[in-house]
Amino acid sequence: MVSMDLNSASTVVLQVLTQATSQDTAVLKPAEEQLKQWETQPGFYSVLLNIFTNHTLDINVRWLAVLYFKHGIDRYWRRAAPHALSEEEKCTLRAGLITNFNEPISQIATQIAVLIAKVARLDCPRQWPELIPTLIESVKVQDDLRQHRALLTFYHVTKTLASKQLAADRKLFHDLASGIYTFACSLWNHHTDTFLQQFSSGNEAAFLSSLERTLLSLKVLRKLTVYGFVEPHKNMEVMGFLHGIFERLKQFLECSRSIGTDNVCRNRLEKAIILFTKVLLDFLDQHPFSFTPLIQRSLEFSVSYVFTEVGEGVTFERFIVQCMNLIKLIVKNFAYKPSKYFEDSSPETLEAHKIKMAFFTYPTLTEICRRLVSHYFLLTEEELTMWEEDPEGFIAAVEEIGGDSWKYSLRKFVISSLQPCTEVLFIDIFREYNQTLTPVLLEMMKTLEEPTSVEDMHALLIKDAVYNAVGLAAFELFDSVDFDQWFKNQLLPELQVTHNRYKPLRRRVIWLIGQWISVKVKSDLKPMLYEAICNLLQDQDLVVRIETATTLKLTVDDFEFRTDQFLPYLETMFTQLFQLLQQVTECDTKMHVLHVLSCVIERVNVQIRPYVGRLVQYLPLLWKQSEEHNMLRCAILTTLIHLVQGLGADSKNLYPFLLPVIQLSTDLSQPPHVYLLEDGLELWLVTLENSPCITPELLRIFQNMSPLLELSSENLRTCFKIINGYIFLSSTEFLQTYAVGLCQSFCELLQEITTEGQIQVLKVVENALKVNPVLGPQMFQPILPCVFSGIMEGERYPEVMSTYLGVIGRVLLQNASFFSSLLNEMAHKFNQEMDQLLGNMIEMWVDRMDHITQPERRKLSALALLSLLPSDNRLTSKGP
């Protein structure tokens, strides 16, 4: 079939599309193959258009036709594409796509809108000037379905054109925005007013339909406003729309007040409210100076709804998050920060800064700070319930430990997304206005100096919130808080209150200490802290124990950590951490505890040896249990690395478990290598470095190395270190077993890797020659002519030349007879007498001696050259 006739081909294509929707693979696969063959046939996409616009056909068939059409745009619409569609067919298709906006199925309508937008990205406005006028006319019609579908397409086209980044495309979009902005504003206002009227009348079906149109028209305006103007503040309509958003937001928030929580309409209303805030946030991000006239209104609006009674009963979580983000971006915006010397700042920056300073007065900042701490920082009932029923889920969500922390919060509750948002806003505002807010926070601390009754849960939660704020602001409070006295006189006694209702405060206090560890804690207080950590690691509450483990990690990571202070508590802490590792059940929590154990082992090094017995026995079981959890296995590998380093030569006792782990982690034929390879190679290397001698099993896993060298990944440097480890550990046995294959891999590598990689390969060869002067030259003989030629040709990279001379110098000094045979081979290659070639080589060697910077290599070269002096013909004779 060279070209498809529309009428005759439609039946055939329809039949194949029907087969392609089958669940039977025997029917499905041939149909897919046939459709793939037709993709490049002229007329195929016209047939698809005819099929998916025929509303009488099966929905699945029409859906598939749309998808094939959409993929065809990606592959064959561009003029330069292989098998590109003809201009005549594209013209027909463009006209057919916008003939009728009457698709009854919403999912198919969305796909059609997307594919029209894809064509518009390539052809509008030059090849498709009628698209925008047609859409504008279609959104004016009275028919609800046609109006909605045209508006949906209008949005997707606008969104796609706004995303183009080339300067010429940006200019075209600016021209488009200028031409249609007035219409887009009036369209949005019309649909918004219609919605508000219908909402007042109580006709839910009608106002839901109007709300959908309001959302689509607002999405169009968002793209036009944010991306359609170079200097939007000079356009009265743009600024009028933006200023009008606040009034519209109030209207929509009032509408949401009168609707129940479990209502489809409320969900749609909240979407619209969030969309309003996105317009403001996007505009601030793209045009900070154009946003200056909106700073005052934005701050007033956001602060009133988030931090005063105005928002009570109206706001919802996502809206509060958006308002907080708006405040944060205004506070932090670099464009609004004057230079150190005000006269160096632009007038626009000074104007924005002036507005900010006028708004953030002492009363306003004080109210924001107090409200954040006393309202938004409080643990909620849902969080406290989750603490009781799913402690690991609580700690994972609130502290965000592990890679999949949020999955835990979805089991029974949704941990509020407000927590991280409020904390970030607090930190940003406190840093920006710390001179104003430091006394406020200190006053809040002072009111909490007295012990808190375990019966007063609200008071406990308030203290928890204030301590949270003090921890977050630790660096800013450095000069204002005598933390050492506070620790001894107040925090330490609070850690000793064991009542169950006091556990939120025990957790918070040990977290707070962790935040201050690297800021301001005297070294002589560390033993008191270690004693407290030992006690809390035995706490009856799991959340407290996990939080304590986190603080322990921060403590041992501290720059001023002293091993001598820590050792008296090592056995107790290590035992308790091991028990915690056994008790927790979630993968991410086990990873976290393992990470703490690894940090402890790394810090105390060999002094961990007496205490690791039970951990060593447990890790094989944990490895087996974690077969489906590769990230946990990565944590186990990290722990093993530090264990081997701590155990030294005694790590040989771990080989029955250790070597199979290395084997699996570094085997490219095993799927887990994608996650485990890097840590597995590091473990392999430290195992070699701490091995007292080679074993058959340790030698056998080197079979994994050849594929790793072929991979030529970022782990190549570690691979070279591993090879060196084998050479230094047992050169004869290793070279006899693997040198032939290794030499072949090196020869292939030298042709394709970087200069740095070549140097690493040659250093391995040099080490082999150094450790085993008899076997080394024989095993790496295929590489040596290349090295010799590099010297004779005057290698231009000094470090490469230095390595070449090191390799040949090692052969000459340690195996003169082999050097003689090599010289004879190279003389034939260069068609020179051996004496002449030797002389040329010596001349080049002496000339490039300055390239050798390492003292050891310079000494080696000098000795190698001196070895030539005693005998004139020792190297050119048949024997040594």
Short mmCIF file of C-alpha atoms in Angstrom, two decimals, residues 197-572:
data_model
loop_
_atom_site.label_atom_id
_atom_site.label_comp_id
_atom_site.label_asym_id
_atom_site.label_seq_id
_atom_site.Cartn_x
_atom_site.Cartn_y
_atom_site.Cartn_z
CA GLN A 197 -24.03 34.10 40.36
CA GLN A 198 -24.85 30.42 39.91
CA PHE A 199 -23.21 29.56 43.24
CA SER A 200 -25.46 32.07 44.97
CA SER A 201 -28.51 30.48 43.34
CA GLY A 202 -27.50 27.03 44.68
CA ASN A 203 -27.60 25.21 41.32
CA GLU A 204 -24.70 22.80 41.93
CA ALA A 205 -24.60 21.27 38.42
CA ALA A 206 -24.60 24.70 36.79
CA PHE A 207 -21.97 26.27 39.01
CA LEU A 208 -19.69 23.21 38.72
CA SER A 209 -19.82 23.61 34.93
CA SER A 210 -19.08 27.33 35.24
CA LEU A 211 -16.27 26.66 37.72
CA GLU A 212 -14.61 24.33 35.20
CA ARG A 213 -14.63 27.11 32.60
CA THR A 214 -13.35 29.59 35.18
CA LEU A 215 -10.42 27.28 35.93
CA LEU A 216 -9.53 26.80 32.25
CA SER A 217 -9.72 30.50 31.44
CA LEU A 218 -7.60 31.29 34.53
CA LYS A 219 -5.00 28.74 33.39
CA VAL A 220 -4.82 30.53 30.03
CA LEU A 221 -4.43 33.90 31.78
CA ARG A 222 -1.73 32.49 34.05
CA LYS A 223 0.46 31.53 31.08
CA LEU A 224 -0.19 34.80 29.24
CA THR A 225 0.48 36.92 32.34
CA VAL A 226 3.64 35.16 33.47
CA TYR A 227 5.30 34.48 30.10
CA GLY A 228 3.63 36.86 27.66
CA PHE A 229 5.28 40.19 28.53
CA VAL A 230 8.84 41.45 28.89
CA GLU A 231 7.82 44.31 31.20
CA PRO A 232 4.37 43.35 32.46
CA HIS A 233 4.24 46.20 35.03
CA LYS A 234 3.87 48.61 32.10
CA ASN A 235 0.67 46.91 30.94
CA MET A 236 -2.38 48.24 32.80
CA GLU A 237 -4.51 45.20 32.01
CA VAL A 238 -1.92 42.79 33.38
CA MET A 239 -1.50 44.73 36.61
CA GLY A 240 -5.25 45.22 36.86
CA PHE A 241 -5.79 41.46 36.61
CA LEU A 242 -3.12 40.77 39.26
CA HIS A 243 -4.48 43.36 41.68
CA GLY A 244 -7.96 41.90 41.14
CA ILE A 245 -6.82 38.42 42.18
CA PHE A 246 -6.98 39.30 45.89
CA GLU A 247 -10.64 40.27 45.71
CA ARG A 248 -11.48 37.19 43.70
CA LEU A 249 -9.60 35.06 46.23
CA LYS A 250 -11.71 36.47 49.05
CA GLN A 251 -14.90 35.71 47.09
CA PHE A 252 -13.85 32.11 46.44
CA LEU A 253 -12.73 31.61 50.06
CA GLU A 254 -16.13 32.80 51.25
CA CYS A 255 -17.78 30.35 48.87
CA SER A 256 -15.71 27.52 50.33
CA ARG A 257 -16.81 28.50 53.85
CA SER A 258 -20.41 27.58 53.04
CA ILE A 259 -19.60 24.13 51.59
CA GLY A 260 -19.08 20.95 53.60
CA THR A 261 -15.68 19.32 53.77
CA ASP A 262 -16.64 16.15 51.87
CA ASN A 263 -17.90 17.83 48.77
CA VAL A 264 -16.82 17.60 45.12
CA CYS A 265 -17.55 21.29 44.71
CA ARG A 266 -15.28 22.20 47.61
CA ASN A 267 -12.44 20.26 46.02
CA ARG A 268 -12.93 22.14 42.75
CA LEU A 269 -13.13 25.45 44.64
CA GLU A 270 -9.88 24.69 46.44
CA LYS A 271 -8.24 23.95 43.08
CA ALA A 272 -9.30 27.38 41.84
CA ILE A 273 -8.04 29.09 45.02
CA ILE A 274 -4.66 27.34 44.71
CA LEU A 275 -4.50 28.36 41.05
CA PHE A 276 -4.90 32.02 42.05
CA THR A 277 -1.92 31.71 44.39
CA LYS A 278 0.12 29.97 41.68
CA VAL A 279 -0.40 32.97 39.40
CA LEU A 280 1.07 35.24 42.07
CA LEU A 281 3.96 32.89 42.90
CA ASP A 282 4.88 32.35 39.23
CA PHE A 283 4.71 36.06 38.49
CA LEU A 284 6.93 36.84 41.48
CA ASP A 285 9.43 34.22 40.36
CA GLN A 286 9.60 35.45 36.74
CA HIS A 287 9.18 39.21 37.26
CA PRO A 288 10.30 40.22 40.79
CA PHE A 289 10.53 43.94 40.00
CA SER A 290 7.20 43.98 38.17
CA PHE A 291 5.78 42.34 41.31
CA THR A 292 6.89 45.29 43.50
CA PRO A 293 3.48 47.05 43.37
CA LEU A 294 1.94 43.78 44.62
CA ILE A 295 4.29 43.22 47.59
CA GLN A 296 2.26 45.19 50.11
CA ARG A 297 -1.08 43.65 49.09
CA SER A 298 0.37 40.13 48.94
CA LEU A 299 1.86 40.37 52.42
CA GLU A 300 -1.27 41.91 53.91
CA PHE A 301 -3.47 39.25 52.36
CA SER A 302 -1.24 36.28 53.27
CA VAL A 303 -0.47 37.39 56.82
CA SER A 304 -4.12 38.19 57.59
CA TYR A 305 -5.37 34.78 56.43
CA VAL A 306 -2.52 32.74 57.92
CA PHE A 307 -1.69 34.57 61.14
CA THR A 308 -4.94 36.27 62.25
CA GLU A 309 -8.53 35.28 62.99
CA VAL A 310 -9.53 36.33 59.43
CA GLY A 311 -8.54 32.89 58.17
CA GLU A 312 -10.40 30.88 60.81
CA GLY A 313 -12.95 28.55 59.25
CA VAL A 314 -11.94 29.60 55.72
CA THR A 315 -8.39 28.47 55.06
CA PHE A 316 -7.25 24.96 54.26
CA GLU A 317 -3.80 23.40 54.38
CA ARG A 318 -2.65 23.81 50.78
CA PHE A 319 -3.80 27.43 50.76
CA ILE A 320 -1.84 28.13 53.95
CA VAL A 321 1.25 26.50 52.40
CA GLN A 322 0.91 28.68 49.29
CA CYS A 323 0.51 31.86 51.36
CA MET A 324 3.54 30.95 53.43
CA ASN A 325 5.52 30.34 50.24
CA LEU A 326 4.48 33.78 48.99
CA ILE A 327 5.69 35.43 52.22
CA LYS A 328 8.92 33.40 52.12
CA LEU A 329 9.72 34.28 48.51
CA ILE A 330 9.17 37.99 49.19
CA VAL A 331 11.34 37.86 52.32
CA LYS A 332 14.15 35.91 50.64
CA ASN A 333 14.00 37.43 47.15
CA PHE A 334 17.50 38.46 46.15
CA ALA A 335 16.13 41.22 43.92
CA TYR A 336 14.70 42.92 47.01
CA LYS A 337 17.95 42.85 49.05
CA PRO A 338 20.00 46.07 48.88
CA SER A 339 23.77 45.93 48.52
CA LYS A 340 25.95 46.50 51.56
CA TYR A 341 26.24 50.10 50.40
CA PHE A 342 22.76 51.38 49.61
CA GLU A 343 24.02 53.75 46.93
CA ASP A 344 25.13 50.71 44.89
CA SER A 345 21.58 49.31 44.81
CA SER A 346 19.13 49.89 41.98
CA PRO A 347 16.09 52.13 42.59
CA GLU A 348 13.83 49.12 42.01
CA THR A 349 15.59 47.15 44.75
CA LEU A 350 15.43 50.05 47.19
CA GLU A 351 11.73 50.57 46.50
CA ALA A 352 10.93 46.89 47.13
CA HIS A 353 13.09 46.88 50.27
CA LYS A 354 11.33 49.97 51.57
CA ILE A 355 7.92 48.30 51.14
CA LYS A 356 9.14 45.18 52.96
CA MET A 357 10.59 47.14 55.87
CA ALA A 358 7.41 49.21 56.18
CA PHE A 359 5.32 46.06 56.41
CA PHE A 360 7.49 43.94 58.71
CA THR A 361 7.19 46.12 61.77
CA TYR A 362 7.98 44.88 65.28
CA PRO A 363 4.33 44.05 66.10
CA THR A 364 3.85 42.21 62.81
CA LEU A 365 7.04 40.19 63.15
CA THR A 366 6.26 39.40 66.78
CA GLU A 367 2.77 38.16 65.91
CA ILE A 368 4.08 36.02 63.02
CA CYS A 369 6.78 34.49 65.20
CA ARG A 370 4.44 33.77 68.12
CA ARG A 371 1.76 32.37 65.85
CA LEU A 372 4.20 30.11 64.00
CA VAL A 373 5.53 28.67 67.24
CA SER A 374 2.39 28.49 69.36
CA HIS A 375 0.00 27.40 66.61
CA TYR A 376 1.72 25.85 63.59
CA PHE A 377 4.59 24.14 65.45
CA LEU A 378 2.26 22.26 67.79
CA LEU A 379 2.02 18.51 67.29
CA THR A 380 -1.50 17.69 66.09
CA GLU A 381 -3.86 15.06 67.44
CA GLU A 382 -3.33 13.05 64.26
CA GLU A 383 0.44 13.12 64.72
CA LEU A 384 0.21 12.11 68.36
CA THR A 385 -2.11 9.25 67.46
CA MET A 386 0.24 8.10 64.76
CA TRP A 387 3.10 8.28 67.27
CA GLU A 388 1.22 5.79 69.43
CA GLU A 389 0.01 3.46 66.68
CA ASP A 390 2.85 3.61 64.16
CA PRO A 391 5.99 5.09 65.78
CA GLU A 392 8.30 4.25 62.89
CA GLY A 393 5.87 5.80 60.44
CA PHE A 394 5.71 8.92 62.61
CA ILE A 395 9.47 9.36 62.90
CA ALA A 396 9.98 8.64 59.20
CA ALA A 397 7.42 11.24 58.15
CA VAL A 398 8.21 13.97 60.68
CA GLU A 399 11.99 13.61 60.57
CA GLU A 400 12.05 12.51 56.90
CA ILE A 401 14.59 9.73 57.46
CA GLY A 402 15.02 7.32 54.58
CA GLY A 403 14.18 7.51 50.92
CA ASP A 404 10.51 6.56 51.08
CA SER A 405 9.61 8.33 54.31
CA TRP A 406 6.25 9.66 53.17
CA LYS A 407 4.86 6.23 52.35
CA TYR A 408 4.53 5.52 56.08
CA SER A 409 2.32 8.54 56.69
CA LEU A 410 -0.18 7.26 54.14
CA ARG A 411 -1.07 4.08 56.05
CA LYS A 412 -3.50 5.58 58.52
CA PHE A 413 -2.94 9.35 58.58
CA VAL A 414 -1.54 12.08 56.44
CA ILE A 415 1.21 13.89 58.33
CA SER A 416 0.68 17.60 57.73
CA SER A 417 2.74 19.11 54.91
CA LEU A 418 2.54 22.33 56.92
CA GLN A 419 5.33 21.22 59.25
CA PRO A 420 8.29 21.57 56.85
CA CYS A 421 6.74 24.66 55.29
CA THR A 422 6.24 26.47 58.61
CA GLU A 423 9.74 25.56 59.78
CA VAL A 424 11.34 26.88 56.60
CA LEU A 425 9.32 30.11 56.84
CA PHE A 426 10.34 30.52 60.48
CA ILE A 427 14.03 30.04 59.65
CA ASP A 428 13.92 32.49 56.72
CA ILE A 429 12.09 35.20 58.67
CA PHE A 430 14.27 34.70 61.77
CA ARG A 431 17.48 35.00 59.74
CA GLU A 432 16.24 38.08 57.92
CA TYR A 433 14.99 39.85 61.06
CA ASN A 434 17.00 38.14 63.83
CA GLN A 435 17.72 41.36 65.73
CA THR A 436 13.98 41.92 66.11
CA LEU A 437 12.95 38.33 66.75
CA THR A 438 15.76 37.10 69.02
CA PRO A 439 14.35 38.94 72.09
CA VAL A 440 10.88 37.56 71.28
CA LEU A 441 12.13 33.96 71.23
CA LEU A 442 14.26 34.50 74.35
CA GLU A 443 11.18 35.79 76.16
CA MET A 444 9.24 32.68 75.11
CA MET A 445 12.10 30.55 76.45
CA LYS A 446 12.10 32.44 79.76
CA THR A 447 8.44 31.71 80.36
CA LEU A 448 9.21 27.97 80.17
CA GLU A 449 11.99 27.82 82.76
CA GLU A 450 9.78 26.23 85.40
CA PRO A 451 9.12 22.46 85.28
CA THR A 452 6.04 21.52 83.29
CA SER A 453 3.40 19.26 84.80
CA VAL A 454 2.95 15.93 83.03
CA GLU A 455 -0.79 16.42 83.46
CA ASP A 456 -0.82 19.58 81.33
CA MET A 457 -0.48 18.21 77.80
CA HIS A 458 -1.02 21.60 76.15
CA ALA A 459 1.80 23.13 78.16
CA LEU A 460 4.07 20.23 77.20
CA LEU A 461 3.26 20.74 73.52
CA ILE A 462 3.89 24.50 73.78
CA LYS A 463 7.30 23.82 75.31
CA ASP A 464 7.96 21.27 72.56
CA ALA A 465 7.15 23.94 69.95
CA VAL A 466 9.37 26.59 71.56
CA TYR A 467 12.27 24.13 71.83
CA ASN A 468 11.73 23.34 68.15
CA ALA A 469 12.11 27.04 67.34
CA VAL A 470 15.27 27.32 69.47
CA GLY A 471 16.76 24.35 67.65
CA LEU A 472 15.92 25.72 64.21
CA ALA A 473 17.43 29.11 65.12
CA ALA A 474 20.53 27.67 66.81
CA PHE A 475 23.10 29.48 64.64
CA GLU A 476 21.31 32.84 65.00
CA LEU A 477 21.05 32.43 68.81
CA PHE A 478 24.75 31.58 69.25
CA ASP A 479 25.59 34.80 71.12
CA SER A 480 22.26 35.12 72.92
CA VAL A 481 21.84 31.77 74.67
CA ASP A 482 24.20 30.30 77.26
CA PHE A 483 23.51 26.80 76.05
CA ASP A 484 25.92 25.08 78.44
CA GLN A 485 24.12 26.47 81.49
CA TRP A 486 20.73 25.79 79.92
CA PHE A 487 21.81 22.22 79.18
CA LYS A 488 22.94 21.55 82.76
CA ASN A 489 20.20 23.40 84.61
CA GLN A 490 17.09 22.73 82.51
CA LEU A 491 17.48 20.36 79.56
CA LEU A 492 19.32 17.57 81.36
CA PRO A 493 16.76 17.38 84.20
CA GLU A 494 13.95 17.27 81.61
CA LEU A 495 15.57 14.28 79.94
CA GLN A 496 15.40 12.48 83.26
CA VAL A 497 11.59 12.74 83.53
CA THR A 498 10.49 9.24 82.58
CA HIS A 499 6.70 9.68 82.64
CA ASN A 500 5.05 8.44 79.44
CA ARG A 501 3.21 11.73 78.86
CA TYR A 502 6.56 13.53 78.94
CA LYS A 503 7.93 11.63 75.95
CA PRO A 504 7.25 14.44 73.38
CA LEU A 505 9.53 16.65 75.44
CA ARG A 506 12.22 13.98 75.88
CA ARG A 507 12.26 13.52 72.13
CA ARG A 508 12.36 17.27 71.48
CA VAL A 509 15.11 17.97 74.02
CA ILE A 510 17.45 15.32 72.63
CA TRP A 511 16.69 16.62 69.11
CA LEU A 512 17.42 20.18 70.31
CA ILE A 513 20.79 19.13 71.74
CA GLY A 514 21.63 17.58 68.38
CA GLN A 515 20.97 20.91 66.66
CA TRP A 516 23.29 22.74 69.07
CA ILE A 517 26.11 20.16 69.12
CA SER A 518 28.04 21.81 66.28
CA VAL A 519 27.08 25.31 67.40
CA LYS A 520 27.93 25.71 71.07
CA VAL A 521 28.45 22.79 73.46
CA LYS A 522 31.60 22.70 75.59
CA SER A 523 33.73 19.59 75.35
CA ASP A 524 33.70 18.97 79.11
CA LEU A 525 29.91 18.57 78.99
CA LYS A 526 30.11 15.70 76.49
CA PRO A 527 30.35 12.94 79.16
CA MET A 528 27.12 14.22 80.73
CA LEU A 529 25.52 14.10 77.27
CA TYR A 530 26.82 10.57 76.62
CA GLU A 531 25.34 9.46 79.94
CA ALA A 532 21.98 10.95 78.93
CA ILE A 533 22.16 9.26 75.51
CA CYS A 534 22.84 5.89 77.18
CA ASN A 535 19.74 6.34 79.32
CA LEU A 536 17.53 7.48 76.43
CA LEU A 537 18.61 4.58 74.21
CA GLN A 538 16.84 2.45 76.83
CA ASP A 539 13.74 4.67 76.86
CA GLN A 540 10.39 2.90 76.84
CA ASP A 541 9.33 4.87 73.74
CA LEU A 542 10.65 3.82 70.31
CA VAL A 543 10.41 7.32 68.82
CA VAL A 544 12.59 8.73 71.61
CA ARG A 545 15.18 5.99 71.06
CA ILE A 546 15.34 6.62 67.29
CA GLU A 547 15.66 10.38 67.86
CA THR A 548 18.42 9.72 70.38
CA ALA A 549 20.29 7.62 67.82
CA THR A 550 20.12 10.55 65.41
CA THR A 551 21.60 12.91 68.00
CA LEU A 552 24.31 10.35 68.76
CA LYS A 553 25.32 10.41 65.10
CA LEU A 554 25.52 14.22 65.14
CA THR A 555 27.61 13.99 68.31
CA VAL A 556 30.21 11.59 66.91
CA ASP A 557 30.30 13.56 63.65
CA ASP A 558 31.13 16.76 65.53
CA PHE A 559 34.48 18.38 64.75
CA GLU A 560 35.40 18.48 68.44
CA PHE A 561 34.61 14.80 69.09
CA ARG A 562 37.10 13.16 71.44
CA THR A 563 37.43 9.38 71.42
CA ASP A 564 38.80 9.24 74.97
CA GLN A 565 35.61 10.85 76.32
CA PHE A 566 33.42 8.50 74.30
CA LEU A 567 35.08 5.14 75.00
CA PRO A 568 33.66 4.60 78.52
CA TYR A 569 30.17 4.64 76.98
CA LEU A 570 30.97 2.75 73.80
CA GLU A 571 29.96 -0.75 74.90
CA THR A 572 26.62 0.39 76.32
#
